[in-house]
mmCIF file of C-alpha atoms in Angstrom:
data_model
loop_
_atom_site.group_PDB
_atom_site.id
_atom_site.type_symbol
_atom_site.label_atom_id
_atom_site.label_comp_id
_atom_site.label_asym_id
_atom_site.label_seq_id
_atom_site.Cartn_x
_atom_site.Cartn_y
_atom_site.Cartn_z
ATOM 1 C CA MET I 442 -107.520 -155.775 121.927
ATOM 2 C CA PRO I 443 -103.735 -155.232 122.383
ATOM 3 C CA GLU I 444 -101.165 -157.922 121.186
ATOM 4 C CA THR I 445 -97.639 -158.581 122.613
ATOM 5 C CA VAL I 446 -94.851 -158.628 119.979
ATOM 6 C CA LEU I 447 -91.977 -159.716 120.628
ATOM 7 C CA ALA I 448 -88.905 -158.987 118.188
ATOM 8 C CA PHE I 449 -85.524 -161.185 117.390
ATOM 9 C CA ASP I 450 -82.122 -159.927 115.549
ATOM 10 C CA PHE I 451 -80.580 -163.479 114.583
ATOM 11 C CA GLY I 452 -76.963 -163.482 114.056
ATOM 12 C CA LEU I 453 -75.436 -167.092 114.850
ATOM 13 C CA LYS I 454 -73.040 -165.620 118.111
ATOM 14 C CA ARG I 455 -76.629 -163.813 119.877
ATOM 15 C CA ILE I 456 -80.260 -162.955 119.532
ATOM 16 C CA GLY I 457 -82.171 -159.545 120.606
ATOM 17 C CA VAL I 458 -85.059 -159.969 122.174
ATOM 18 C CA ALA I 459 -87.231 -156.525 122.036
ATOM 19 C CA VAL I 460 -90.942 -156.491 123.399
ATOM 20 C CA GLY I 461 -93.453 -153.455 122.450
ATOM 21 C CA ASN I 462 -97.662 -154.094 121.713
ATOM 22 C CA THR I 463 -99.481 -153.210 119.112
ATOM 23 C CA VAL I 464 -101.583 -150.162 121.415
ATOM 24 C CA THR I 465 -98.687 -147.976 122.306
ATOM 25 C CA LYS I 466 -96.628 -149.200 119.194
ATOM 26 C CA GLN I 467 -93.035 -148.771 121.096
ATOM 27 C CA ALA I 468 -90.640 -151.146 121.091
ATOM 28 C CA GLN I 469 -88.111 -151.800 124.618
ATOM 29 C CA PRO I 470 -85.176 -153.602 124.240
ATOM 30 C CA LEU I 471 -85.657 -157.310 126.568
ATOM 31 C CA THR I 472 -83.055 -159.776 126.250
ATOM 32 C CA VAL I 473 -79.533 -160.557 124.111
ATOM 33 C CA ILE I 474 -79.515 -164.303 123.336
ATOM 34 C CA SER I 475 -75.637 -165.897 123.438
ATOM 35 C CA ALA I 476 -76.490 -168.950 124.954
ATOM 36 C CA ALA I 477 -73.585 -171.429 122.704
ATOM 37 C CA THR I 478 -76.117 -174.321 120.827
ATOM 38 C CA ASN I 479 -79.283 -173.880 118.951
ATOM 39 C CA ASP I 480 -81.224 -175.852 121.872
ATOM 40 C CA ALA I 481 -79.797 -173.302 124.904
ATOM 41 C CA LYS I 482 -80.392 -169.992 122.227
ATOM 42 C CA PHE I 483 -84.590 -172.050 121.938
ATOM 43 C CA ALA I 484 -84.846 -172.963 125.481
ATOM 44 C CA ALA I 485 -84.489 -169.550 126.627
ATOM 45 C CA ILE I 486 -86.712 -168.164 123.234
ATOM 46 C CA ASP I 487 -89.962 -171.003 125.298
ATOM 47 C CA GLU I 488 -89.290 -169.004 128.221
ATOM 48 C CA LEU I 489 -89.942 -165.575 127.000
ATOM 49 C CA ILE I 490 -92.431 -166.914 124.641
ATOM 50 C CA THR I 491 -93.845 -168.484 127.572
ATOM 51 C CA GLN I 492 -93.474 -165.421 129.772
ATOM 52 C CA TRP I 493 -94.933 -163.359 127.101
ATOM 53 C CA GLN I 494 -97.476 -164.721 125.553
ATOM 54 C CA PRO I 495 -96.519 -163.047 122.026
ATOM 55 C CA ALA I 496 -99.952 -162.608 119.197
ATOM 56 C CA ARG I 497 -96.944 -163.098 116.308
ATOM 57 C CA CYS I 498 -93.131 -162.590 116.140
ATOM 58 C CA ILE I 499 -90.762 -160.300 114.107
ATOM 59 C CA VAL I 500 -87.708 -161.189 112.854
ATOM 60 C CA GLY I 501 -85.070 -159.596 110.625
ATOM 61 C CA LEU I 502 -84.331 -159.752 107.583
ATOM 62 C CA PRO I 503 -81.066 -158.747 106.530
ATOM 63 C CA LEU I 504 -80.950 -158.160 102.088
ATOM 64 C CA HIS I 505 -77.747 -156.249 100.806
ATOM 65 C CA PRO I 506 -78.395 -152.441 100.240
ATOM 66 C CA ASP I 507 -80.268 -152.858 96.579
ATOM 67 C CA GLY I 508 -82.782 -155.717 98.037
ATOM 68 C CA ALA I 509 -80.357 -159.087 96.887
ATOM 69 C CA GLU I 510 -80.922 -161.249 99.415
ATOM 70 C CA HIS I 511 -77.438 -163.157 100.710
ATOM 71 C CA GLU I 512 -77.078 -166.437 103.710
ATOM 72 C CA MET I 513 -77.605 -164.659 106.407
ATOM 73 C CA THR I 514 -80.714 -163.591 104.504
ATOM 74 C CA GLN I 515 -82.035 -167.328 104.597
ATOM 75 C CA ARG I 516 -80.531 -168.398 108.197
ATOM 76 C CA CYS I 517 -82.707 -166.215 109.077
ATOM 77 C CA ARG I 518 -85.646 -167.460 107.063
ATOM 78 C CA ARG I 519 -85.001 -170.022 108.839
ATOM 79 C CA PHE I 520 -84.182 -169.292 111.719
ATOM 80 C CA ALA I 521 -88.473 -167.732 111.949
ATOM 81 C CA ASN I 522 -89.555 -171.193 110.190
ATOM 82 C CA GLN I 523 -88.417 -172.385 113.556
ATOM 83 C CA LEU I 524 -90.166 -170.449 115.796
ATOM 84 C CA HIS I 525 -93.537 -170.804 113.963
ATOM 85 C CA GLY I 526 -92.660 -173.964 113.405
ATOM 86 C CA ARG I 527 -91.299 -173.974 117.471
ATOM 87 C CA PHE I 528 -94.704 -171.922 119.469
ATOM 88 C CA GLY I 529 -97.567 -172.256 116.823
ATOM 89 C CA VAL I 530 -96.421 -168.412 116.909
ATOM 90 C CA PRO I 531 -97.350 -166.944 113.026
ATOM 91 C CA THR I 532 -93.329 -165.266 112.557
ATOM 92 C CA ILE I 533 -93.082 -162.494 110.270
ATOM 93 C CA ALA I 534 -90.023 -161.459 108.435
ATOM 94 C CA ILE I 535 -89.078 -157.980 107.295
ATOM 95 C CA ASP I 536 -86.155 -155.879 106.105
ATOM 96 C CA GLU I 537 -83.949 -154.912 108.498
ATOM 97 C CA ARG I 538 -81.541 -152.549 106.153
ATOM 98 C CA TYR I 539 -79.685 -150.035 108.434
ATOM 99 C CA SER I 540 -81.292 -151.413 111.613
ATOM 100 C CA SER I 541 -77.840 -151.547 112.917
ATOM 101 C CA ALA I 542 -77.009 -148.339 110.807
ATOM 102 C CA VAL I 543 -79.147 -146.940 113.050
ATOM 103 C CA LEU I 544 -77.395 -147.234 116.287
ATOM 104 C CA GLY I 545 -74.168 -147.076 114.636
ATOM 105 C CA ASN I 546 -72.340 -148.707 118.103
ATOM 106 C CA ARG I 547 -69.495 -149.141 118.668
ATOM 107 C CA ARG I 548 -66.523 -151.893 117.632
ATOM 108 C CA GLY I 549 -68.036 -154.842 120.293
ATOM 109 C CA GLU I 550 -70.730 -153.168 122.200
ATOM 110 C CA VAL I 551 -73.210 -155.381 121.998
ATOM 111 C CA ILE I 552 -76.414 -154.091 120.639
ATOM 112 C CA ASP I 553 -78.780 -157.244 119.629
ATOM 113 C CA ASP I 554 -81.536 -156.280 121.337
ATOM 114 C CA GLN I 555 -81.652 -152.486 120.904
ATOM 115 C CA ALA I 556 -81.359 -153.774 117.172
ATOM 116 C CA ALA I 557 -83.992 -155.726 117.140
ATOM 117 C CA ALA I 558 -86.964 -152.132 119.113
ATOM 118 C CA VAL I 559 -85.247 -151.414 116.114
ATOM 119 C CA ILE I 560 -86.617 -153.851 113.919
ATOM 120 C CA LEU I 561 -89.696 -154.295 116.008
ATOM 121 C CA GLN I 562 -90.241 -150.562 115.184
ATOM 122 C CA GLN I 563 -89.972 -150.777 112.407
ATOM 123 C CA TYR I 564 -92.892 -152.678 111.900
ATOM 124 C CA PHE I 565 -94.949 -151.001 114.388
ATOM 125 C CA ASP I 566 -94.063 -147.944 112.053
ATOM 126 C CA SER I 567 -95.346 -149.482 109.247
ATOM 127 C CA TYR I 568 -97.635 -152.539 109.167
ATOM 128 C CA VAL I 569 -99.636 -151.489 112.084
ATOM 129 C CA GLU I 570 -102.896 -149.705 111.362
ATOM 130 C CA PRO I 571 -103.231 -147.081 113.181
#
Protein backbone atom coordinates (compact mmCIF):
# COMPACT_ATOMS: atom_id res chain seq x y z
CA MET A 1 0.00 0.00 0.00
CA PRO A 2 1.59 3.32 -0.99
CA GLU A 3 2.18 5.78 1.82
CA THR A 4 2.88 9.49 1.64
CA VAL A 5 5.74 10.79 3.77
CA LEU A 6 6.52 14.40 4.70
CA ALA A 7 10.00 15.46 5.80
CA PHE A 8 11.04 18.55 7.70
CA ASP A 9 14.34 20.41 7.90
CA PHE A 10 13.73 22.34 11.09
CA GLY A 11 15.35 25.71 11.66
CA LEU A 12 14.67 28.62 13.96
CA LYS A 13 13.91 30.98 11.05
CA ARG A 14 12.59 28.56 8.43
CA ILE A 15 11.32 25.00 8.13
CA GLY A 16 11.92 23.20 4.86
CA VAL A 17 9.35 20.61 3.81
CA ALA A 18 9.59 17.79 1.28
CA VAL A 19 7.18 15.08 0.17
CA GLY A 20 7.52 11.59 -1.25
CA ASN A 21 5.89 8.20 -1.18
CA THR A 22 6.93 4.65 -0.41
CA VAL A 23 6.29 3.42 -3.96
CA THR A 24 8.57 5.69 -5.97
CA LYS A 25 10.86 6.46 -3.01
CA GLN A 26 11.67 9.81 -4.61
CA ALA A 27 11.74 12.91 -2.43
CA GLN A 28 10.65 16.27 -3.83
CA PRO A 29 11.04 19.72 -2.27
CA LEU A 30 7.61 21.04 -1.33
CA THR A 31 7.77 24.38 0.46
CA VAL A 32 9.56 26.56 2.97
CA ILE A 33 7.66 27.74 6.03
CA SER A 34 8.96 31.07 7.26
CA ALA A 35 6.19 32.23 9.57
CA ALA A 36 7.11 34.59 12.41
CA THR A 37 5.47 32.71 15.30
CA ASN A 38 5.28 29.08 16.38
CA ASP A 39 1.48 29.20 16.11
CA ALA A 40 1.75 30.38 12.50
CA LYS A 41 4.36 27.70 11.72
CA PHE A 42 2.16 24.96 13.12
CA ALA A 43 -0.88 26.36 11.29
CA ALA A 44 1.06 26.04 8.01
CA ILE A 45 2.12 22.51 8.97
CA ASP A 46 -1.50 21.67 9.81
CA GLU A 47 -2.51 22.70 6.28
CA LEU A 48 0.20 20.47 4.77
CA ILE A 49 -0.77 17.49 6.93
CA THR A 50 -4.43 17.96 6.03
CA GLN A 51 -3.59 18.21 2.33
CA TRP A 52 -1.05 15.36 2.08
CA GLN A 53 -2.33 12.99 4.82
CA PRO A 54 1.13 11.54 5.52
CA ALA A 55 1.53 8.09 7.04
CA ARG A 56 4.60 9.41 8.85
CA CYS A 57 6.79 12.46 9.19
CA ILE A 58 10.57 12.54 9.08
CA VAL A 59 12.56 15.20 10.91
CA GLY A 60 16.24 15.80 10.24
CA LEU A 61 18.33 15.47 13.37
CA PRO A 62 21.48 17.62 13.27
CA LEU A 63 24.54 16.18 14.96
CA HIS A 64 28.20 17.12 15.18
CA PRO A 65 30.45 15.23 12.72
CA ASP A 66 31.45 12.85 15.54
CA GLY A 67 27.77 12.09 16.26
CA ALA A 68 27.57 14.22 19.40
CA GLU A 69 24.39 16.15 20.05
CA HIS A 70 24.17 19.94 20.38
CA GLU A 71 21.53 22.59 21.07
CA MET A 72 19.78 22.23 17.69
CA THR A 73 19.62 18.45 18.16
CA GLN A 74 17.40 18.97 21.20
CA ARG A 75 15.30 21.61 19.43
CA CYS A 76 14.70 19.21 16.53
CA ARG A 77 13.73 16.39 18.90
CA ARG A 78 11.25 18.76 20.55
CA PHE A 79 9.86 19.75 17.15
CA ALA A 80 9.46 16.05 16.23
CA ASN A 81 7.64 15.41 19.51
CA GLN A 82 5.36 18.40 18.87
CA LEU A 83 4.54 17.12 15.37
CA HIS A 84 3.56 13.75 16.78
CA GLY A 85 1.64 15.23 19.72
CA ARG A 86 -0.29 17.84 17.73
CA PHE A 87 -1.13 15.79 14.65
CA GLY A 88 -0.98 12.16 15.81
CA VAL A 89 1.30 11.22 12.91
CA PRO A 90 4.19 8.86 13.66
CA THR A 91 7.35 10.93 13.54
CA ILE A 92 10.88 9.64 13.02
CA ALA A 93 14.05 11.68 13.58
CA ILE A 94 16.98 10.69 11.38
CA ASP A 95 20.60 11.80 11.19
CA GLU A 96 20.89 14.74 8.83
CA ARG A 97 24.66 15.25 9.01
CA TYR A 98 26.02 16.56 5.73
CA SER A 99 22.58 17.01 4.11
CA SER A 100 23.24 20.72 3.55
CA ALA A 101 26.77 20.00 2.30
CA VAL A 102 25.27 17.87 -0.48
CA LEU A 103 23.47 20.97 -1.72
CA GLY A 104 26.47 23.29 -1.65
CA ASN A 105 24.34 26.33 -0.88
CA ARG A 106 25.43 29.83 -1.67
CA ARG A 107 25.18 32.63 0.84
CA GLY A 108 21.64 33.94 1.14
CA GLU A 109 20.07 31.15 -0.93
CA VAL A 110 16.98 29.56 0.64
CA ILE A 111 17.43 25.81 0.28
CA ASP A 112 15.49 24.52 3.28
CA ASP A 113 12.96 22.63 1.13
CA GLN A 114 15.81 21.05 -0.84
CA ALA A 115 17.53 20.07 2.42
CA ALA A 116 14.27 18.44 3.54
CA ALA A 117 14.24 16.50 0.25
CA VAL A 118 17.80 15.27 0.90
CA ILE A 119 16.75 14.16 4.40
CA LEU A 120 13.70 12.35 3.01
CA GLN A 121 15.76 10.70 0.29
CA GLN A 122 18.20 9.48 2.95
CA TYR A 123 15.24 8.00 4.80
CA PHE A 124 13.96 6.24 1.67
CA ASP A 125 17.42 4.95 0.75
CA SER A 126 18.31 3.73 4.24
CA TYR A 127 15.13 2.85 6.12
CA VAL A 128 12.36 1.87 3.70
CA GLU A 129 12.17 -1.76 2.64
CA PRO A 130 12.55 -2.41 -1.10
